[in-house]
CSV table of C-alpha atoms in Angstrom, one decimal:
chain,number,residue,atom,x,y,z
A,124,MET,CA,0.0,0.0,0.0
A,125,PRO,CA,1.5,3.4,-1.0
A,126,LYS,CA,2.3,5.7,1.9
A,127,ALA,CA,3.6,9.2,2.0
A,128,SER,CA,4.2,11.9,4.6
A,129,VAL,CA,4.5,15.7,4.6
A,130,THR,CA,6.5,17.7,7.1
A,131,TRP,CA,6.3,21.5,7.7
A,132,ASN,CA,9.8,22.9,7.1
A,133,GLY,CA,9.3,26.5,8.3
A,134,ASP,CA,7.7,29.5,6.5
A,135,LEU,CA,5.4,28.1,3.9
A,136,LYS,CA,7.6,25.2,2.9
A,137,LEU,CA,6.8,21.5,3.2
A,138,VAL,CA,8.8,18.4,2.4
A,139,GLY,CA,6.9,15.5,1.0
A,140,ARG,CA,8.4,12.0,1.3
A,141,ASP,CA,7.3,8.8,-0.3
A,142,GLN,CA,7.6,5.3,1.2
A,143,PHE,CA,11.1,4.9,-0.3
A,144,GLY,CA,12.4,8.2,1.2
A,145,HIS,CA,12.3,10.2,-2.0
A,146,GLU,CA,11.7,13.9,-1.2
A,147,VAL,CA,10.0,16.8,-2.9
A,148,LEU,CA,10.0,20.4,-1.7
A,149,MET,CA,6.6,22.1,-1.9
A,150,GLU,CA,5.5,25.5,-0.9
A,151,ALA,CA,2.9,28.2,-1.5
A,152,HIS,CA,2.9,30.1,-4.7
A,153,LYS,CA,5.0,33.3,-4.6
A,154,ARG,CA,1.9,35.5,-4.7
A,155,TYR,CA,0.8,33.8,-1.4
A,156,GLY,CA,4.1,34.1,0.3
A,157,GLY,CA,6.2,31.3,-1.1
A,158,SER,CA,9.9,31.9,-2.0
A,159,GLY,CA,9.9,30.1,-5.3
A,160,GLU,CA,12.3,27.4,-4.2
A,161,GLY,CA,9.7,24.6,-4.3
A,162,THR,CA,6.8,23.5,-6.5
A,163,THR,CA,3.2,24.1,-5.5
A,164,PRO,CA,1.0,21.2,-4.7
A,165,MET,CA,-1.3,22.1,-7.6
A,166,ASP,CA,1.7,22.0,-10.0
A,167,LEU,CA,2.6,18.5,-8.6
A,168,PHE,CA,-0.9,17.4,-9.7
A,169,LEU,CA,0.0,18.3,-13.3
A,170,MET,CA,3.4,16.7,-13.0
A,171,ALA,CA,1.9,13.6,-11.6
A,172,LEU,CA,-0.6,13.4,-14.4
A,173,GLY,CA,2.2,13.8,-17.0
A,174,GLY,CA,4.3,11.2,-15.3
A,175,CYS,CA,1.6,8.7,-14.9
A,176,ALA,CA,0.5,9.0,-18.5
A,177,SER,CA,4.1,9.0,-19.8
A,178,LEU,CA,5.0,5.8,-18.0
A,179,ASP,CA,1.9,4.0,-19.5
A,180,ILE,CA,2.6,5.3,-23.0
A,181,ILE,CA,6.3,4.4,-22.9
A,182,THR,CA,5.6,0.9,-21.6
A,183,MET,CA,2.9,0.2,-24.1
A,184,LEU,CA,4.8,1.6,-27.1
A,185,LYS,CA,7.8,-0.5,-26.2
A,186,SER,CA,5.7,-3.6,-25.8
A,187,ARG,CA,4.3,-3.0,-29.3
A,188,ASN,CA,7.8,-2.8,-30.7
A,189,GLN,CA,7.6,0.9,-31.4
A,190,ASP,CA,11.0,2.8,-31.6
A,191,LEU,CA,10.3,5.7,-29.2
A,192,THR,CA,13.4,7.8,-28.8
A,193,SER,CA,12.0,10.7,-26.7
A,194,LEU,CA,8.8,11.9,-25.0
A,195,ASP,CA,8.0,15.3,-23.7
A,196,VAL,CA,4.7,16.3,-22.2
A,197,GLU,CA,3.3,19.8,-21.9
A,198,LEU,CA,0.4,20.3,-19.4
A,199,GLU,CA,-1.6,23.4,-18.7
A,200,GLY,CA,-4.4,23.7,-16.1
A,201,ILE,CA,-7.1,26.3,-15.7
A,202,ARG,CA,-8.3,26.6,-12.1
A,203,ARG,CA,-11.8,27.6,-11.0
A,204,GLU,CA,-12.3,31.0,-9.5
A,205,GLU,CA,-14.4,29.8,-6.6
A,206,HIS,CA,-13.2,27.5,-3.8
A,207,PRO,CA,-12.1,24.8,-3.9
A,208,ARG,CA,-10.0,26.0,-6.8
A,209,PHE,CA,-9.3,22.7,-8.5
A,210,PHE,CA,-8.5,22.5,-12.2
A,211,SER,CA,-11.7,22.9,-14.3
A,212,LYS,CA,-9.7,22.3,-17.5
A,213,ILE,CA,-6.4,20.5,-18.2
A,214,SER,CA,-4.8,20.3,-21.6
A,215,ILE,CA,-2.0,17.8,-22.3
A,216,LYS,CA,0.2,17.6,-25.3
A,217,PHE,CA,2.4,14.5,-25.8
A,218,LYS,CA,5.4,15.2,-28.0
A,219,LEU,CA,6.8,11.9,-29.2
A,220,ARG,CA,9.9,11.2,-31.3
A,221,GLY,CA,10.9,8.1,-33.1
A,222,THR,CA,9.9,5.6,-35.7
A,223,LEU,CA,6.3,5.3,-34.6
A,224,ASP,CA,3.1,4.0,-36.2
A,225,ASP,CA,0.5,6.8,-35.9
A,226,ASN,CA,-2.4,4.3,-35.4
A,227,VAL,CA,-0.5,2.6,-32.6
A,228,VAL,CA,0.3,5.9,-30.9
A,229,ASP,CA,-3.3,7.1,-31.2
A,230,ARG,CA,-4.6,3.9,-29.6
A,231,VAL,CA,-2.0,3.9,-26.8
A,232,VAL,CA,-2.6,7.6,-25.9
A,233,ARG,CA,-6.4,7.1,-25.9
A,234,LEU,CA,-6.2,4.0,-23.7
A,235,THR,CA,-3.8,5.7,-21.4
A,236,MET,CA,-6.0,8.8,-20.9
A,237,THR,CA,-9.4,7.0,-20.8
A,238,LYS,CA,-8.7,3.7,-19.0
A,239,LEU,CA,-5.2,3.1,-17.7
A,240,CYS,CA,-3.7,6.2,-16.0
A,241,PRO,CA,-5.4,6.4,-12.5
A,242,ILE,CA,-4.5,10.1,-12.1
A,243,ALA,CA,-6.2,10.9,-15.4
A,244,ALA,CA,-9.3,8.9,-14.3
A,245,ILE,CA,-9.5,10.8,-11.0
A,246,LEU,CA,-9.0,14.2,-12.6
A,247,ALA,CA,-11.5,13.4,-15.4
A,248,ASN,CA,-14.2,13.2,-12.7
A,249,ILE,CA,-13.8,16.9,-11.9
A,250,SER,CA,-12.0,18.4,-14.8
A,251,GLU,CA,-12.3,18.6,-18.6
A,252,LEU,CA,-9.3,16.8,-19.9
A,253,LYS,CA,-8.2,17.4,-23.5
A,254,TRP,CA,-5.2,15.7,-25.0
A,255,SER,CA,-3.3,15.7,-28.2
A,256,TYR,CA,0.0,14.3,-29.5
A,257,GLU,CA,2.5,15.0,-32.2
A,258,ILE,CA,5.0,12.6,-33.7
A,259,SER,CA,8.4,13.7,-35.0
A,260,LYS,CA,10.5,11.2,-36.9
A,261,THR,CA,13.9,10.2,-35.6
A,262,THR,CA,16.9,11.4,-37.7
A,263,GLN,CA,19.8,9.1,-38.4
A,264,LEU,CA,22.0,11.1,-36.0
A,265,GLU,CA,19.7,10.4,-33.0
A,266,GLN,CA,20.0,7.2,-30.9
A,267,PRO,CA,17.1,5.5,-29.2
A,268,ILE,CA,16.9,5.8,-25.4
A,269,LYS,CA,18.0,2.5,-23.7
A,270,THR,CA,15.6,1.2,-21.2
C-alpha cells in the first residue's frame, strides 16, 4: 500500500516523502508568500498526471515494438475562480519522437487517458481533460533511449 508523509519545514515550505524516502520540496505560490524554491501542490498534480500517462505510454509503445526515442509532455491547467480552486480544464500535449506508427500511438494515448492512468481517471471526474499528440521522426543522428 503506497504511503507518504508531509512535514512542515518552516515558513510556507513543506517536504513530502514517499515510502522509499524520495523527497520533494513544496511551498505556497510566490503570490501567497512562497519563496519560489519549491513547487506548488497544484503543479505537482499536473506533473503527476504527466508522469503517470508517460509511463503508461512508454511501456505500451515498447511492448508494441515501437521505436520511441523521446517523449515530452506539456500540461496546462485552468483553475476555478471559486473555492475549492481545483482544475476545471487541463490540456495535455504529448510530443513523441521516433519511428512510430500513428495508429498505434493514437490507440495507446487514448487507452492511457481513458482507462489506464489512474490520475487521469481521477481528474476526469472533476476536470475537462483534453489531450493531443504529435510525432516527430527520428533522424539518423539520433540514438534510441536505452531502457
